[in-house]
Coordinates of C-alpha atoms and ligand atoms in Angstrom, one line a residue:
X1 CA 13.1 -4.2 -8.9
X2 CA 9.8 -6.7 -8.4
X3 CA 6.5 -6.0 -7.2
X4 CA 4.3 -7.9 -5.2
X5 CA 0.7 -7.3 -4.5
X6 CA 0.4 -8.6 -1.2
X7 CA -3.4 -7.5 -0.7
X8 CA -5.4 -6.7 -3.5
X9 CA -8.6 -6.3 -1.1
X10 CA -10.6 -3.5 0.7
X11 CA -12.0 -2.6 3.9
X12 CA -14.5 -5.6 3.3
X13 CA -12.9 -9.0 4.3
X14 CA -13.0 -11.5 1.6
X15 CA -11.4 -14.9 1.8
X16 CA -9.1 -14.5 -1.0
X17 CA -7.7 -10.9 -1.0
X18 CA -5.7 -9.7 2.1
X19 CA -5.9 -5.9 2.9
X20 CA -4.2 -3.2 0.6
X21 CA -0.4 -3.8 0.7
X22 CA 2.5 -3.8 -2.0
X23 CA 5.9 -5.2 -1.6
X24 CA 8.5 -3.7 -3.6
X25 CA 11.9 -5.8 -3.6
X26 CA 15.1 -3.6 -4.5
X27 CA 18.9 -3.3 -4.3
X28 CA 18.0 -1.3 -1.2
X29 CA 15.9 -3.9 0.6
X30 CA 12.4 -4.7 0.7
X31 CA 9.7 -1.6 0.6
X32 CA 6.3 -1.9 1.9
X33 CA 3.6 0.1 0.6
X34 CA 0.6 0.3 3.1
X35 CA -0.2 -2.6 5.8
X36 CA -3.8 -4.1 5.4
X37 CA -5.6 -6.9 6.8
X38 CA -3.0 -10.1 6.5
X39 CA 0.0 -8.5 5.2
X40 CA 2.6 -10.5 6.9
X41 CA 0.8 -13.7 6.0
X42 CA 1.3 -12.6 2.6
X43 CA 4.9 -11.0 3.0
X44 CA 5.7 -14.5 4.3
X45 CA 4.2 -16.3 1.0
X46 CA 6.6 -13.9 -1.1
X47 CA 9.4 -14.8 1.3
X48 CA 9.8 -11.9 3.1
X49 CA 9.0 -10.7 6.7
X50 CA 8.7 -7.8 9.1
X51 CA 12.5 -8.1 10.1
X52 CA 13.6 -7.9 6.7
X53 CA 11.8 -4.5 5.7
X54 CA 14.0 -1.4 4.8
X55 CA 10.9 0.9 5.6
X56 CA 7.4 1.1 5.3
X57 CA 5.7 3.6 3.5
X58 CA 1.9 4.6 4.3
X59 CA -0.4 6.4 1.8
X60 CA -2.9 7.5 4.4
X61 CA -4.6 6.4 8.0
X62 CA -7.4 4.9 6.9
X63 CA -7.8 1.9 8.9
X64 CA -7.9 -0.7 6.2
X65 CA -4.5 0.4 4.9
X66 CA -2.8 0.5 8.4
X67 CA -4.5 -1.9 10.6
X68 CA -1.8 -4.6 10.6
X69 CA 1.1 -2.1 11.6
X70 CA 1.1 -3.5 15.1
X71 CA 1.6 -7.0 13.7
X72 CA 4.5 -5.3 11.9
X73 CA 6.1 -3.5 15.0
X74 CA 5.6 -6.8 17.1
X75 CA 6.8 -9.3 14.7
X76 CA 9.9 -7.3 13.9
X77 CA 10.7 -6.7 17.3
X78 CA 10.4 -10.4 18.7
X79 CA 12.3 -11.8 15.6
X80 CA 15.2 -9.5 15.7
X81 CA 18.4 -10.2 17.9
X82 CA 19.4 -6.9 18.3
X83 CA 17.6 -3.3 18.2
X84 CA 15.9 -3.1 14.6
X85 CA 14.0 0.0 14.2
X86 CA 11.3 0.4 11.5
X87 CA 11.2 3.2 9.5
X88 CA 7.6 4.5 8.9
X89 CA 7.3 7.0 6.3
X90 CA 3.9 8.6 6.1
X91 CA 1.7 11.7 5.8
X92 CA 1.3 14.1 8.6
X93 CA -0.3 11.9 11.4
X94 CA 1.9 8.9 11.2
X95 CA 4.1 9.8 14.2
X96 CA 1.1 9.8 16.3
X97 CA -0.2 6.6 14.8
X98 CA 3.3 5.0 15.7
X99 CA 3.1 6.4 19.2
X100 CA -0.4 5.2 19.7
X101 CA 0.4 1.8 18.3
X102 CA 3.2 1.4 20.7
X103 CA 1.1 2.4 23.6
X104 CA -1.7 0.0 22.8
X105 CA 1.2 -2.8 22.6
X106 CA 2.6 -1.9 26.0
X107 CA 1.2 -4.8 27.9
X108 CA 2.5 -7.0 25.5
X109 CA 5.9 -5.3 25.5
X110 CA 5.6 -5.7 29.4
X111 CA 4.8 -9.5 29.4
X112 CA 8.0 -10.3 26.7
X113 CA 10.5 -8.1 28.1
X114 CA 9.7 -10.0 31.7
X115 CA 9.8 -13.6 30.2
X116 CA 12.7 -13.4 27.4
X117 CA 16.1 -13.1 29.2
X118 CA 17.9 -12.0 25.8
X119 CA 15.3 -9.5 24.8
X120 CA 16.4 -6.6 26.5
X121 CA 14.9 -3.6 24.7
X122 CA 11.2 -2.5 23.5
X123 CA 10.4 -2.2 20.0
X124 CA 11.3 1.0 18.3
X125 CA 10.1 2.8 15.3
X126 CA 11.6 5.9 13.5
X127 CA 8.5 7.7 12.0
X128 CA 8.9 10.4 9.1
X129 CA 6.1 12.4 8.0
X130 CA 6.1 13.7 4.3
X131 CA 4.0 16.2 2.0
X132 CA 6.2 15.7 -0.9
X133 CA 9.9 15.2 -2.2
X134 CA 12.2 12.4 -2.2
X135 CA 11.7 10.5 1.0
X136 CA 14.6 7.7 0.5
X137 CA 17.4 7.8 -1.4
X138 CA 20.1 4.8 -1.2
X139 CA 21.8 2.2 -3.0
X140 CA 20.4 3.2 -6.2
X141 CA 16.7 3.6 -5.2
X142 CA 14.9 6.8 -4.9
X143 CA 11.3 7.0 -3.7
X144 CA 9.6 10.1 -4.2
X145 CA 6.1 11.5 -2.5
X146 CA 3.6 13.7 -3.7
X147 CA 0.1 15.0 -2.4
X148 CA -2.9 13.1 -3.5
X149 CA -7.0 14.0 -3.1
X150 CA -8.8 11.4 -1.0
X151 CA -10.7 14.3 0.6
X152 CA -12.3 14.7 3.2
X153 CA -9.5 12.4 4.3
X154 CA -6.3 14.6 4.7
X155 CA -3.4 14.6 4.3
X156 CA -2.6 11.5 1.7
X157 CA 0.2 10.9 -0.3
X158 CA 1.4 8.6 -3.4
X159 CA 4.7 7.4 -4.0
X160 CA 6.9 6.9 -6.9
X161 CA 9.8 4.5 -6.6
X162 CA 12.7 4.3 -9.1
X163 CA 15.7 2.0 -9.4
X164 CA 17.8 2.1 -12.6
X165 CA 15.5 2.9 -15.7
X166 CA 12.5 1.5 -13.8
X167 CA 9.7 3.3 -11.9
X168 CA 6.5 2.0 -10.2
X169 CA 3.9 4.5 -8.9
X170 CA 1.7 3.7 -6.0
X171 CA -1.3 5.9 -6.0
X172 CA -3.2 4.8 -2.8
X173 CA -6.7 6.0 -2.4
X174 CA -7.1 9.5 -4.6
X175 CA -9.3 10.7 -7.1
X176 CA -7.7 11.9 -10.2
X177 CA -5.1 15.1 -9.1
X178 CA -2.3 16.9 -10.4
X179 CA 0.2 15.4 -7.6
X180 CA -0.5 11.7 -8.7
X181 CA -0.2 13.3 -12.4
X182 CA 3.3 14.3 -11.4
X183 CA 4.3 10.9 -10.0
X184 CA 3.1 9.1 -13.1
X185 CA 4.9 10.7 -15.6
X186 CA 6.5 7.8 -18.0
X187 CA 6.3 5.3 -15.4
X188 CA 6.5 1.5 -15.9
X189 CA 3.8 0.4 -13.4
X190 CA 1.1 2.5 -11.9
X191 CA -0.8 0.5 -8.9
X192 CA -3.8 2.1 -8.4
X193 CA -6.9 1.3 -6.0
X194 CA -10.1 1.4 -8.0
X195 CA -13.9 1.0 -7.1
X196 CA -16.7 -0.3 -9.6
X197 CA -18.9 2.9 -9.7
X198 CA -21.4 1.0 -12.1
X199 CA -21.8 -1.8 -9.4
X200 CA -21.8 0.6 -6.3
X201 CA -24.5 2.7 -8.0
X202 CA -26.6 -0.5 -8.8
X203 CA -26.3 -1.6 -5.2
X204 CA -27.7 1.8 -4.2
X205 CA -26.8 1.5 -0.2
X206 CA -25.8 5.1 1.2
X207 CA -23.1 3.6 3.3
X208 CA -21.5 2.2 0.0
X209 CA -22.4 4.9 -2.1
X210 CA -20.5 7.4 0.0
X211 CA -17.1 6.0 -1.0
X212 CA -17.5 7.2 -4.5
X213 CA -16.6 10.7 -4.4
X214 CA -13.1 10.0 -2.9
X215 CA -12.1 7.0 -4.9
X216 CA -10.9 6.6 -8.6
X217 CA -13.1 4.3 -10.5
X218 CA -11.6 2.2 -12.8
X219 CA -12.5 4.5 -15.5
X220 CA -10.7 7.5 -13.6
X221 CA -7.7 5.3 -12.8
X222 CA -7.3 4.4 -16.7
X223 CA -7.6 8.1 -17.5
X224 CA -4.8 8.7 -15.3
X225 CA -2.6 6.1 -16.7
X226 CA -3.2 7.2 -20.2
X227 CA -2.4 10.9 -18.9
X228 CA 0.9 10.0 -17.5
X229 CA 1.9 7.6 -20.4
X230 CA 2.4 4.7 -18.0
X231 CA 3.3 1.5 -19.5
X232 CA 1.2 -0.9 -17.1
X233 CA -1.8 0.1 -15.2
X234 CA -2.7 -2.5 -12.1
X235 CA -5.9 -2.3 -10.6
X236 CA -5.9 -3.1 -7.1
X237 CA -8.0 -2.9 -3.6
X238 CA -10.9 -3.9 -5.6
X239 CA -14.3 -2.7 -4.6
X240 CA -16.5 -4.8 -4.9
X241 CA -14.3 -7.6 -5.2
X242 CA -14.8 -9.4 -9.0
X243 CA -17.4 -12.0 -8.8
X244 CA -16.1 -15.0 -10.8
X245 CA -16.0 -14.8 -14.1
X246 CA -16.1 -11.0 -14.4
X247 CA -12.5 -10.0 -14.7
X248 CA -12.8 -9.3 -18.2
X249 CA -15.5 -6.1 -17.3
X250 CA -13.0 -4.5 -15.3
X251 CA -10.3 -5.0 -18.1
X252 CA -12.7 -3.7 -20.6
X253 CA -13.5 -0.5 -18.5
X254 CA -10.0 0.0 -18.1
X255 CA -9.0 -0.3 -21.9
X256 CA -11.6 2.2 -23.0
X257 CA -9.6 4.9 -21.8
X258 CA -6.1 3.3 -21.8
X259 CA -4.0 1.6 -24.5
X260 CA -1.4 0.3 -22.6
X261 CA -1.4 -3.0 -20.5
X262 CA -4.1 -3.8 -17.9
X263 CA -3.6 -6.3 -14.8
X264 CA -6.2 -6.8 -12.4
X265 CA -4.3 -7.7 -9.0
X266 CA -4.6 -10.9 -7.2
X267 CA -2.8 -11.6 -4.1
X268 CA 0.7 -12.5 -4.6
X269 CA 0.6 -11.2 -8.4
X270 CA 4.3 -10.5 -9.2
X271 CA 5.5 -8.2 -11.7
X272 CA 9.4 -8.0 -12.6
X273 CA 11.1 -5.0 -13.8
X274 CA 14.5 -6.6 -14.7
X275 CA 17.6 -4.4 -14.7
Ligands
ZN301 ZN1 -8.9 5.5 1.9

C-alpha cells in the first residue's frame, strides 16, 4: 500500500498546494479520498488518472473537498473506451451531489455525445451513502467508515483503509471524537486535516476565526494520534499554509502531544507501507 498526498492545501488558493485529496494505491486499485482543487493534475504527476480509480471516497461535502468531482466524472468518461461507472462513497448527501454534478455537466455531455461517434454512453456514477461500517472489502483491502464531528457540517465520515498488516486513517475535517478514535486504533498512518490555532487567533479576522470551532488544531490532531497509538501522524490541509522556514513550528506543536513520527504534508509526498 502506498499513500500519496495529492493536495495538502485548504480552501485558500495556494500556488504550491492543491486542495485536499489523498490517493491510496492498493492491490484492489487506486482509492481516492476527497477531490479538492487540482486533484487530477496531481494524480497525473503520481501516475494515476480518473479512469484508473477503483473508487472515490468523500469525507464531507464542504466545497474544498469536492470541488473537482466534475473534473473526475468528465475525465473518466472521455478517456474510457467502454462504460466505466465511477463509484463514489460518502456521507448522506453524496447521491444528490453526484446527481447535481451530472446535471451541471448536461450541456457538455450533449456536445460530446453529438461530436464523437464512438462515444455512445453518458458518464455514469454509482453513489453509496455511508454512516459507519465496512464500505469496501475486495482483493485483500478493506475500507471502514465511521462518523466524525465537523458540526454544524453534518454528516461527516472518516475512513480506515487496511491491507495486509497495514492500516491508514483518513480523518477529514473533524474535532477530536469517538468515531475517529475508533478508526485510529493502532493504525500505521493517521492523515489529519489541521489548522494553526495560534496563528488564526493572532490574525483576529472573524471570518477566519469561525473555523476554529470545527477543525482540529495541530495539538488536537497530535492528541488523537497519541490516544490511538498510531505510528505516524501526517498533518495536511494546512491552514494557514506554512510560511517558509516555519515547518519546525508545526512539527514541534505536534511533538509536544505525540511521541511518534510527525510528517508535515507537501503535495505529492509519498509514504510507502511495504507488504
Ligand atoms: Zn470541512
